CSV table of C-alpha atoms in Angstrom, one decimal:
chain,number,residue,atom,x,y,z
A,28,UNK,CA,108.6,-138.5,137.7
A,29,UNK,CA,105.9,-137.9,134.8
A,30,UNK,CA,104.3,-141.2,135.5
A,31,UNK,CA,103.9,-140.0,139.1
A,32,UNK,CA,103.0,-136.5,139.1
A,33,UNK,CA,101.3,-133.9,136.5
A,34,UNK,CA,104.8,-132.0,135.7
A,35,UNK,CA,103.7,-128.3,134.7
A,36,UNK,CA,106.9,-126.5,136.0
A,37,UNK,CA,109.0,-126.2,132.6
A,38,UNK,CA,109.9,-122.3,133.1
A,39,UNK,CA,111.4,-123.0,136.4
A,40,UNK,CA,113.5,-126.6,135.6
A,41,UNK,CA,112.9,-129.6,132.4
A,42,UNK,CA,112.3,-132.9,133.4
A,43,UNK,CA,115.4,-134.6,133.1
A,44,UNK,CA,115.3,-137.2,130.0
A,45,UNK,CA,116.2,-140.8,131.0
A,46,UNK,CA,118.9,-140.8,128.3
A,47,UNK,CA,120.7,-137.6,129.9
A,48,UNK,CA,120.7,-139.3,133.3
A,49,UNK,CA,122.2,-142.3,131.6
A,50,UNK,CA,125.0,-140.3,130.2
A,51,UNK,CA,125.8,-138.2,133.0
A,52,UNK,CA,126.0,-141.4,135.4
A,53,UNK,CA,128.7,-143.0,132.4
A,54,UNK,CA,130.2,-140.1,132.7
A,55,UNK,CA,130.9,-140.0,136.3
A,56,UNK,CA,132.0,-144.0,136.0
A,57,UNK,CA,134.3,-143.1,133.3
A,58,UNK,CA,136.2,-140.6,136.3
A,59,UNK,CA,135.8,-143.0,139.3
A,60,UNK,CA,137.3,-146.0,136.6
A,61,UNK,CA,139.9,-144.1,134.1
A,62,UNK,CA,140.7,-140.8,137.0
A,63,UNK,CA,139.9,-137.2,135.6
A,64,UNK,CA,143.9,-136.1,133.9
A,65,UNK,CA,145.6,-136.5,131.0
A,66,UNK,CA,145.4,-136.1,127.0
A,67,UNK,CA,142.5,-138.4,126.9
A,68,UNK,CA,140.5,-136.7,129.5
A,69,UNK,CA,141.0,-133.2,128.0
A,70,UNK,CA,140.3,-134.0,124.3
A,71,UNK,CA,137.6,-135.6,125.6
A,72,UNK,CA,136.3,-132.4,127.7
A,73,UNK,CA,136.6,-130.8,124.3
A,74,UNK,CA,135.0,-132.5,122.0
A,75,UNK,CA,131.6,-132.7,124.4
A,76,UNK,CA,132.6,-128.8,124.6
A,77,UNK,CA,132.0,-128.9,120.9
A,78,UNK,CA,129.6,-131.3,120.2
A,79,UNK,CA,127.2,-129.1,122.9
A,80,UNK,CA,128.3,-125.9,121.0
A,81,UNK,CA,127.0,-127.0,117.5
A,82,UNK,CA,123.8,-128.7,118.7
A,83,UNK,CA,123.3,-125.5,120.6
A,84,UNK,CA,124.0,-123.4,117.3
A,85,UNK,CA,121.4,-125.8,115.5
A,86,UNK,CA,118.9,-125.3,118.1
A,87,UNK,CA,119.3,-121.5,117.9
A,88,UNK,CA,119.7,-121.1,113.5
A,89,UNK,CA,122.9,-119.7,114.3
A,90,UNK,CA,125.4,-118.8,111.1
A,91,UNK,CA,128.3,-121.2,112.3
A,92,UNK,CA,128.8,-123.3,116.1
A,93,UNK,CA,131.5,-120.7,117.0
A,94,UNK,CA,129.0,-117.8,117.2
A,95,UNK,CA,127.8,-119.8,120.7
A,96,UNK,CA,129.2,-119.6,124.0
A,97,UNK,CA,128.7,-121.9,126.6
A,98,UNK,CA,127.6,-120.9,129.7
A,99,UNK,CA,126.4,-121.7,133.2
A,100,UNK,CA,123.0,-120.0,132.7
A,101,UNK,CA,121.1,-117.3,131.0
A,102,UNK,CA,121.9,-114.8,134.1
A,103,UNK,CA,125.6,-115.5,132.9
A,104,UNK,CA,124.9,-114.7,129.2
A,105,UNK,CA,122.8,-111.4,130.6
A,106,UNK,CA,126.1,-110.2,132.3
A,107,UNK,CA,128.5,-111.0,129.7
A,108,UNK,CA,126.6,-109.1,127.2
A,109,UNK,CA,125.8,-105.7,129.4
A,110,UNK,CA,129.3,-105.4,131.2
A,111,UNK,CA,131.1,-106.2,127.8
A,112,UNK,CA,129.2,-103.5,126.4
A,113,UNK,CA,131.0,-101.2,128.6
A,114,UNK,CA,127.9,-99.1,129.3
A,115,UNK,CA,127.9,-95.8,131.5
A,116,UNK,CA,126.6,-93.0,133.2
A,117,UNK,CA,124.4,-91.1,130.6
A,118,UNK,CA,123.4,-94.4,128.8
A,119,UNK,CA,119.9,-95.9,128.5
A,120,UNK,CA,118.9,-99.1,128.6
A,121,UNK,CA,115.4,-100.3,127.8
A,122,UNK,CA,113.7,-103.5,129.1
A,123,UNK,CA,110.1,-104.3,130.1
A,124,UNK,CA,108.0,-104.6,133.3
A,125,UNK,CA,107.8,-108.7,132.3
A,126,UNK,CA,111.7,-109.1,132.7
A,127,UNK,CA,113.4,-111.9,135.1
A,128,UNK,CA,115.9,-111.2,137.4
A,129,UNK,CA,118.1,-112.9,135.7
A,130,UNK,CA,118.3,-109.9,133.3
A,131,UNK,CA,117.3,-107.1,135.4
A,132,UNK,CA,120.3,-107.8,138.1
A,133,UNK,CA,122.6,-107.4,135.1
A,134,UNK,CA,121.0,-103.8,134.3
A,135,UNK,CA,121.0,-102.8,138.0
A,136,UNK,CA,124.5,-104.2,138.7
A,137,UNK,CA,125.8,-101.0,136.1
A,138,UNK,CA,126.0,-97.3,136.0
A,139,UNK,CA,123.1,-97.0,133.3
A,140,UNK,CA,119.7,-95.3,133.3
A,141,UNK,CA,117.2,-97.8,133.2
A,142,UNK,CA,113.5,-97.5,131.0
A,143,UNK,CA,110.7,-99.4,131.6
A,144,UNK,CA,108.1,-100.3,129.0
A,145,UNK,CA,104.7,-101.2,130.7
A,146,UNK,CA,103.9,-103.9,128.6
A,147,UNK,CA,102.7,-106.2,131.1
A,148,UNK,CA,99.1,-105.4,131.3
A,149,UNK,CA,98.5,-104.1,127.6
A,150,UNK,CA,97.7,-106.7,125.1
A,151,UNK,CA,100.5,-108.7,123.0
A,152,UNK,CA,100.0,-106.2,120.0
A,153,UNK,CA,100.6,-103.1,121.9
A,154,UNK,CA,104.2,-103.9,123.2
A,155,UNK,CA,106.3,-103.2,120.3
A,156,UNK,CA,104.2,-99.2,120.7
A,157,UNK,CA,105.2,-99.1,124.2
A,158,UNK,CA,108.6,-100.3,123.9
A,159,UNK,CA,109.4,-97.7,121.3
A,160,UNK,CA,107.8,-95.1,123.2
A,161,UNK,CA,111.0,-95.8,126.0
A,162,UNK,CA,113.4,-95.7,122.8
A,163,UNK,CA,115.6,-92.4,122.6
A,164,UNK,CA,118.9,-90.6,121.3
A,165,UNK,CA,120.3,-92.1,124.5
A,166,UNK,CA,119.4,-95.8,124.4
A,167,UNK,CA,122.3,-97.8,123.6
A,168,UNK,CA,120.9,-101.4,124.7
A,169,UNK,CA,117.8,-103.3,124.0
A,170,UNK,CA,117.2,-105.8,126.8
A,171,UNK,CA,114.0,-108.0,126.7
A,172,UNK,CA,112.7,-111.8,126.7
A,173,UNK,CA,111.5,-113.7,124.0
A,174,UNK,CA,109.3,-115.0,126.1
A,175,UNK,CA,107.9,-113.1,129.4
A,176,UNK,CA,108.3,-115.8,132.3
A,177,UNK,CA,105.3,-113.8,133.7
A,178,UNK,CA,102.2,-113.5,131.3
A,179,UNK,CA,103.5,-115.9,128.5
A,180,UNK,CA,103.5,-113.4,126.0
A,181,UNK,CA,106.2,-113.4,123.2
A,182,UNK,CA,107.8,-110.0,122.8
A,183,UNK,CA,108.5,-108.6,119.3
A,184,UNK,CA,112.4,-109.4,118.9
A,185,UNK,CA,112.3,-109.1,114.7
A,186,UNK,CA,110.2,-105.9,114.8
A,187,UNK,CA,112.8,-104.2,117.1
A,188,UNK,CA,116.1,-105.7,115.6
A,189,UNK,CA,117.7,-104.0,112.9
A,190,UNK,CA,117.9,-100.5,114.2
A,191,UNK,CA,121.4,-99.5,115.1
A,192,UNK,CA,121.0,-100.4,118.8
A,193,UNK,CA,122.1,-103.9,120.4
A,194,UNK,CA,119.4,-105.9,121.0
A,195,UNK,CA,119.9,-108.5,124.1
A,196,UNK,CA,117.2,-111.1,124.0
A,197,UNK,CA,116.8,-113.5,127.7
A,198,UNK,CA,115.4,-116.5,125.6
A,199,UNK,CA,115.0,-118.7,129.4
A,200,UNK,CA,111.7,-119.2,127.9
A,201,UNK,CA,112.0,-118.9,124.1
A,202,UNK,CA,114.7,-121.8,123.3
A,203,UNK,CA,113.8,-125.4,123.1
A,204,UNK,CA,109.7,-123.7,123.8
A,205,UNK,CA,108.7,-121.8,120.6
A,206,UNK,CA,111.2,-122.2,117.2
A,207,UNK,CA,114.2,-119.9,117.6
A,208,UNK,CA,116.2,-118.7,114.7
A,209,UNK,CA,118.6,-115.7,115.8
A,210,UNK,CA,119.2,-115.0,111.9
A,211,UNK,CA,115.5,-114.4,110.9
A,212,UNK,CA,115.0,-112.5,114.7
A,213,UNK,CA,117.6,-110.0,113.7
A,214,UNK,CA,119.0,-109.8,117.3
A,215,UNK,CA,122.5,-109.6,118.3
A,216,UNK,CA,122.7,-111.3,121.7
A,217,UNK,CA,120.1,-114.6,122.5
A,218,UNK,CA,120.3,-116.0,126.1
A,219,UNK,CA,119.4,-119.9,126.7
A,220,UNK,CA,119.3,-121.7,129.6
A,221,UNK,CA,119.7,-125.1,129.7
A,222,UNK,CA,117.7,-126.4,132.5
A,223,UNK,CA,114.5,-125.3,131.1
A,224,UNK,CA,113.1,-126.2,128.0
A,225,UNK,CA,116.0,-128.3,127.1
A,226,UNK,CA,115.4,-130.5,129.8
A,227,UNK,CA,119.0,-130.5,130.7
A,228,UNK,CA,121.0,-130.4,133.7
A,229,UNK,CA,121.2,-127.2,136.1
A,230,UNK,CA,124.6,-125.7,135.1
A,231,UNK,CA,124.3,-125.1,131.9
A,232,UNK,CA,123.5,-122.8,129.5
A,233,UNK,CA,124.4,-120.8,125.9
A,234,UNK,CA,125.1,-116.8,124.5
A,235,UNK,CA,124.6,-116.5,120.8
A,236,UNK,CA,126.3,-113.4,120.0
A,237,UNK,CA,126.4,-112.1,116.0
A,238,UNK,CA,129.9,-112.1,114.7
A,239,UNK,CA,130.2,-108.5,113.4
A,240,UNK,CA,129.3,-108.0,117.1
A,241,UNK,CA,132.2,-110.0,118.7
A,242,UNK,CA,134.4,-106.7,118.9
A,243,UNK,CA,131.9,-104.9,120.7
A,244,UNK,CA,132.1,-106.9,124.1
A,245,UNK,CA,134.9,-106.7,126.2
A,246,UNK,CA,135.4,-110.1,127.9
A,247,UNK,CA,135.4,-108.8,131.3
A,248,UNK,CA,135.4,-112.6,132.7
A,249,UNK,CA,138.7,-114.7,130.9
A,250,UNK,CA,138.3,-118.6,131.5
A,251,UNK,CA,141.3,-121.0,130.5
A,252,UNK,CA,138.4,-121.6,127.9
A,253,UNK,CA,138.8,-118.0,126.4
A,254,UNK,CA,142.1,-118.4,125.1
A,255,UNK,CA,142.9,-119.9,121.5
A,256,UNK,CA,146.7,-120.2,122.6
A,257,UNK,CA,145.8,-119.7,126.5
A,258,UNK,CA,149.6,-119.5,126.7
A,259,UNK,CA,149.9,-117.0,124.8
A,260,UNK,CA,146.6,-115.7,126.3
A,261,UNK,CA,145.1,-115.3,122.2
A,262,UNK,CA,141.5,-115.2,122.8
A,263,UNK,CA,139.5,-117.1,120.4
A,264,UNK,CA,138.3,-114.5,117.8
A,265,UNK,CA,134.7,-115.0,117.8
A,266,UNK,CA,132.0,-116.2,120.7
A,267,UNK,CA,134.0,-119.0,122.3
A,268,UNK,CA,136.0,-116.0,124.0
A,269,UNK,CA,133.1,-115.4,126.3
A,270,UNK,CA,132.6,-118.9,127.2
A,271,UNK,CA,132.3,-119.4,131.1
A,272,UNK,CA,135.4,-122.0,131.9
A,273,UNK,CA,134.6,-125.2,133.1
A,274,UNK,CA,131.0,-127.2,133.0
A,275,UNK,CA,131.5,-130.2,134.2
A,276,UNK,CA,131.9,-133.3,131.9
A,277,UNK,CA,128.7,-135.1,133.0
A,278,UNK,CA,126.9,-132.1,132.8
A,279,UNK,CA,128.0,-131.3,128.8
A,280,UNK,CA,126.9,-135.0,128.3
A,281,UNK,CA,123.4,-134.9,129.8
A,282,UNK,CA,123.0,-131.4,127.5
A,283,UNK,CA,124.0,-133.2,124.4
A,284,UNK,CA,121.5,-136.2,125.2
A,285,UNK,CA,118.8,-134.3,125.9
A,286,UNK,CA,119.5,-131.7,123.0
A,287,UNK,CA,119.6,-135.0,120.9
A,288,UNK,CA,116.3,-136.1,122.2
A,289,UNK,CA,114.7,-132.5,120.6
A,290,UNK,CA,116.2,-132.9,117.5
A,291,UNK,CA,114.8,-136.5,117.1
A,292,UNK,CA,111.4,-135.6,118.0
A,293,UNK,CA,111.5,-132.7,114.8
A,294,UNK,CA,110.1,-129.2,115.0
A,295,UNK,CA,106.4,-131.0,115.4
A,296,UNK,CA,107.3,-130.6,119.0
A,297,UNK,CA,106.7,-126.8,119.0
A,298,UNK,CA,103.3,-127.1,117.5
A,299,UNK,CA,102.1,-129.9,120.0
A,300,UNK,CA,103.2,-127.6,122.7
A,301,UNK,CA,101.7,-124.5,121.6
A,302,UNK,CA,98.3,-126.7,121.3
A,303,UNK,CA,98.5,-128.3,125.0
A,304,UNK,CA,99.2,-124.9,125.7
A,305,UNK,CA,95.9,-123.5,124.2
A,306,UNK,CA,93.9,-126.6,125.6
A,307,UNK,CA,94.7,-125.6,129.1
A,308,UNK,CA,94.2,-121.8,128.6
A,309,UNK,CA,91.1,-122.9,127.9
A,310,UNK,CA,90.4,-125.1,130.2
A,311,UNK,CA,91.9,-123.0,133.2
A,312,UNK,CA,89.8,-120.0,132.0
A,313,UNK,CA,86.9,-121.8,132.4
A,314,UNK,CA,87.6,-121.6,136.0
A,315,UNK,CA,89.7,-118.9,136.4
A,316,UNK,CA,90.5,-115.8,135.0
A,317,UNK,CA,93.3,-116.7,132.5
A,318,UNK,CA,96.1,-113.7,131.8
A,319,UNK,CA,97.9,-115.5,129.0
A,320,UNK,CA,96.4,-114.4,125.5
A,321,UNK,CA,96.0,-116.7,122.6
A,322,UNK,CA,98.0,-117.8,120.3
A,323,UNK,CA,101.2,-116.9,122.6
A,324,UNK,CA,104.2,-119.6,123.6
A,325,UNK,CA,103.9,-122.3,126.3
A,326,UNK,CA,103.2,-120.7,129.6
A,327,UNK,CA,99.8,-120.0,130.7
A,328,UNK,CA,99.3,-117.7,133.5
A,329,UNK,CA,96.3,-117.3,135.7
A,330,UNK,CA,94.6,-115.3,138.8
A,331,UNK,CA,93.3,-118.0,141.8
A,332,UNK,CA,91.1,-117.5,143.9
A,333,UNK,CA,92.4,-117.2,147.3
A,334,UNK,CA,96.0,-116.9,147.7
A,335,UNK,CA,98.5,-117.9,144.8
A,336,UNK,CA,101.2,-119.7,146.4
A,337,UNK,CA,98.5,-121.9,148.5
A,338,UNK,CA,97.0,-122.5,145.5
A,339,UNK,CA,100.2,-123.9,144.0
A,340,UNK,CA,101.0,-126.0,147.2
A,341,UNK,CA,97.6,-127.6,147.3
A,342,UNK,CA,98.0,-128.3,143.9
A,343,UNK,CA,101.6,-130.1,144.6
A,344,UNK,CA,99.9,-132.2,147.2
A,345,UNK,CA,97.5,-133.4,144.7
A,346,UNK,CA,100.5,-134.3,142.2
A,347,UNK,CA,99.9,-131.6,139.9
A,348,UNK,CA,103.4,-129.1,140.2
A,349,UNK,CA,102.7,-125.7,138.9
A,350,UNK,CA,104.7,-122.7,140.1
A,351,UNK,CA,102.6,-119.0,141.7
A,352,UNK,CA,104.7,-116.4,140.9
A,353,UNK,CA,106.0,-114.0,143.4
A,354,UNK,CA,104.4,-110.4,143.3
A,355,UNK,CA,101.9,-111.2,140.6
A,356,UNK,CA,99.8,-113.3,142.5
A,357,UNK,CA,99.4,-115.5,139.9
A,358,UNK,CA,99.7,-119.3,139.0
A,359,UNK,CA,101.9,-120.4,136.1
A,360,UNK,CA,102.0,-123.9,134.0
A,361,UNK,CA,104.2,-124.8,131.7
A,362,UNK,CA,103.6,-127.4,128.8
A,363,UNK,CA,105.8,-129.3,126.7
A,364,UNK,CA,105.4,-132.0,123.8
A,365,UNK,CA,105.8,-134.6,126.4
A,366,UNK,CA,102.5,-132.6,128.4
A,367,UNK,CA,99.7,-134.9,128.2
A,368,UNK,CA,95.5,-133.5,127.7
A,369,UNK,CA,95.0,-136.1,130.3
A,370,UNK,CA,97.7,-134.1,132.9
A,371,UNK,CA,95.6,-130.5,131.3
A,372,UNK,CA,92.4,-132.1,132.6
A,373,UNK,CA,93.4,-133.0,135.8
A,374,UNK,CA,94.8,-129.4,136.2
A,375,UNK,CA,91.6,-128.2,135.5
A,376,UNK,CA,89.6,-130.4,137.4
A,377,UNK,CA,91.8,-130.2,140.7
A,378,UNK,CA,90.5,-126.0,140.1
C-alpha cells in the first residue's frame, strides 16, 4: 500500500506491517489445520495474551505488565475507567473542546456534570490555565487526550497529574506517536488503541491503570478473562480484571508483531516523526493556513480552501490519503517514521 499511495491517515488506522499480516494468516492456518479446542489451544491464547500485555507495558513505561489490560479499543478503556468510577449526580467531570468521541460518549453515557475547557483555539501554552479554570471542589475526574486528534496539540498530562483527582488520559494519538511513560506522566488511567499508531489490527487495544488505583474501579463488565480462579469467580487483583474477554488469536499475534517492529526500530522513531511532522507543517503552511503549532506531536492540521472533505477526496484520487475532519472543516495528516519527505512533497505540491 505505501509503495502505491502517499499514506497520511495514521490517527484514523496504521498501515498494517507485512510481518503482522504474516502472523495473523499463520495464525488462522494453525485453526483451519490443528481446530481451535483443547489445552494447547488455550495456553496458547494465553501466552500471546501475555506476551501482548508486557510489550504493551513496555511501550507505555508501565511499573509491571499486570498494570495493563487488554482491550478492544480506546473507547473500551474510556468506559471502563468512568463507569468503574461509579460517578454521579453532583459530580464534575472535566475534558476539553479537542476530545474524541470515543471519550466524550463515555462522559455523556453517565449521570455527571460535564466542564468544558476551551482549549482548542488558544495556544498550546494556555491549556493547562484553561483546564484549571474548569477544576472545582466538585470535579472528581480528569478526562483529556494526550494528543488532540483535532489540532495536534499535546495536552499537559504531568502538569495536571498529582492532585488528588483521577486523571483519565485517551492516548489514541499519544502511544506508539510521541514517547509515552505513564510513571513520569503521573496519570492514573492511559487509553491506547491499537489500530493507530501501532499499526496493529482493528480490535485491539490497552488500559494502563496505576495499581494503588485498582480498588477504585468497579468492574462493571466481567469477562471469563477477569477471573484468577473464574470458577471460583476471584478476579485477578490488579488490571487484568478489567480486561475485555476474548481478542481473537490472530489478532494478539499481528499486535505482538507489529509492537515488535517499534521496539526494533528504537525510540529514534519518535524523533523522525516529529521532524516529518514539522517538514510538512511547513510545507502545508506555505499553502495553507496551518492550525497545528510547532513543536507539537505528529498530526498536522490545516484550513483548505474550498470545502474540506472535497479537498480530502481529490487528494485520495491523486494517491495521497489524508482525512478532513467533521465539524472543523479542516484537513488532517498524519506522519510516522515510515512517512517519507518525498510523500510530504507531494502533499504539498498536489495543494
Amino acid at each position: 500500500m505505501l509503495a502505491r499511495v502517499a499514506y497520511l491517515n495514521t490517527g484514523t488506522f496504521g498501515p498494517l506491517p507485512q510481518r503482522s499480516a504474516d502472523a495473523m494468516a499463520a495464525e488462522q492456518k494453525r485453526h483451519v489445520e490443528e481446530g481451535r479446542a483443547g489445552r494447547p489451544f488455550f495456553e496458547r491464547m494465553l501466552g500471546l495474551r501475555e506476551a501482548v500485555r508486557e510489550a504493551l507495558a513496555r511501550l507505555l513505561g508501565a511499573p509491571e505488565p499486570s498494570s495493563v489490560a487488554l482491550t478492544t479499543s480506546t473507547t473500551e478503556g474510556c468506559n471502563a475507567v468512568v463507569g468503574g468510577l461509579r460517578l454521579g449526580a453532583g459530580d464534575e467531570v472535566v475534558t476539553t473542546d479537542v476530545e474524541h468521541p470515543g471519550l466524550l460518549g463515555a462522559l455523556r453515557a453517565w449521570d455527571v456534570t460535564v466542564r468544558v475547557a476551551r482549549v482548542r483555539d488558544r495556544p498550546a501554552r494556555e491549556a493547562l490555565g484553561a483546564i484549571e479554570a474548569e477544576i472545582s471542589p466538585r470535579t472528581r475526574l480528569l478526562a483529556l487526550s494526550h494528543v488532540a486528534w483535532t489540532t495536534g496539540a499535546v495536552l499537559p498530562i504531568r502538569e495536571l497529574s498529582g492532585r488528588g483527582i483521577p486523571v483519565l488520559v485517551d492516548g489514541a494519538q499519544g502511544a506508539g506517536a510521541i514517547p509515552v511513560d505513564v510513571a513520569d506522566l503521573g496519570c492514573d488511567f492511559y487509553t491506547v488503541s491499537g489500530q493507530k499508531w501501532l499499526l496493529g489490527p482493528d480490535a485491539t487495544g490497552g488500559l494502563y491503570v496505576r495499581p494503588d488505583r485498582v480498588g477504585d474501579l468497579a468492574m462493571t463488565f466481567a469477562s471469563y478473562i477477569s477471573w484468577e480462579d473464574p470458577y471460583e469467580l476471584a478476579p485477578w487483583p490488579d488490571a487484568r480484571r478489567f480486561d475485555a474477554g476474548w481478542v481473537a488469536l490472530g489478532s494478539l499475534a499481528g499486535l505482538l508483531a507489529s509492537l515488535s517492529l517499534a521496539e526494533e526500530a528504537g525510540d529514534e522513531r519518535f524523533g523522525r516523526a516529529r521532524a516529518v511532522a514539522e517538514l510538512c507543517r511547513a510545507l502545508v503552511g506555505r499553502r495553507a493556513e496551518v492550525v497545528t503549532e510547532p513543536d507539537q506531536a505528529t498530526l498536522v492540521s490545516w484550513k483548505p480552501e474550498g470545502d474540506a472533505a472535497a479537498v480530502a477526496k481529490r487528494l485520495a484520487d491523486e494517491g495521497i490519503v489524508v482525512r478532513d475532519l467533521p465539524g472543523a472543516g479542516w484537513v488532517r495528516a498524519s506522519c510516522g517514521f515510515w512517512t517519507s519527505e518525498e510523500e510530504i512533497e507531494r502533499l504539498a505540491a498536489a495543494l
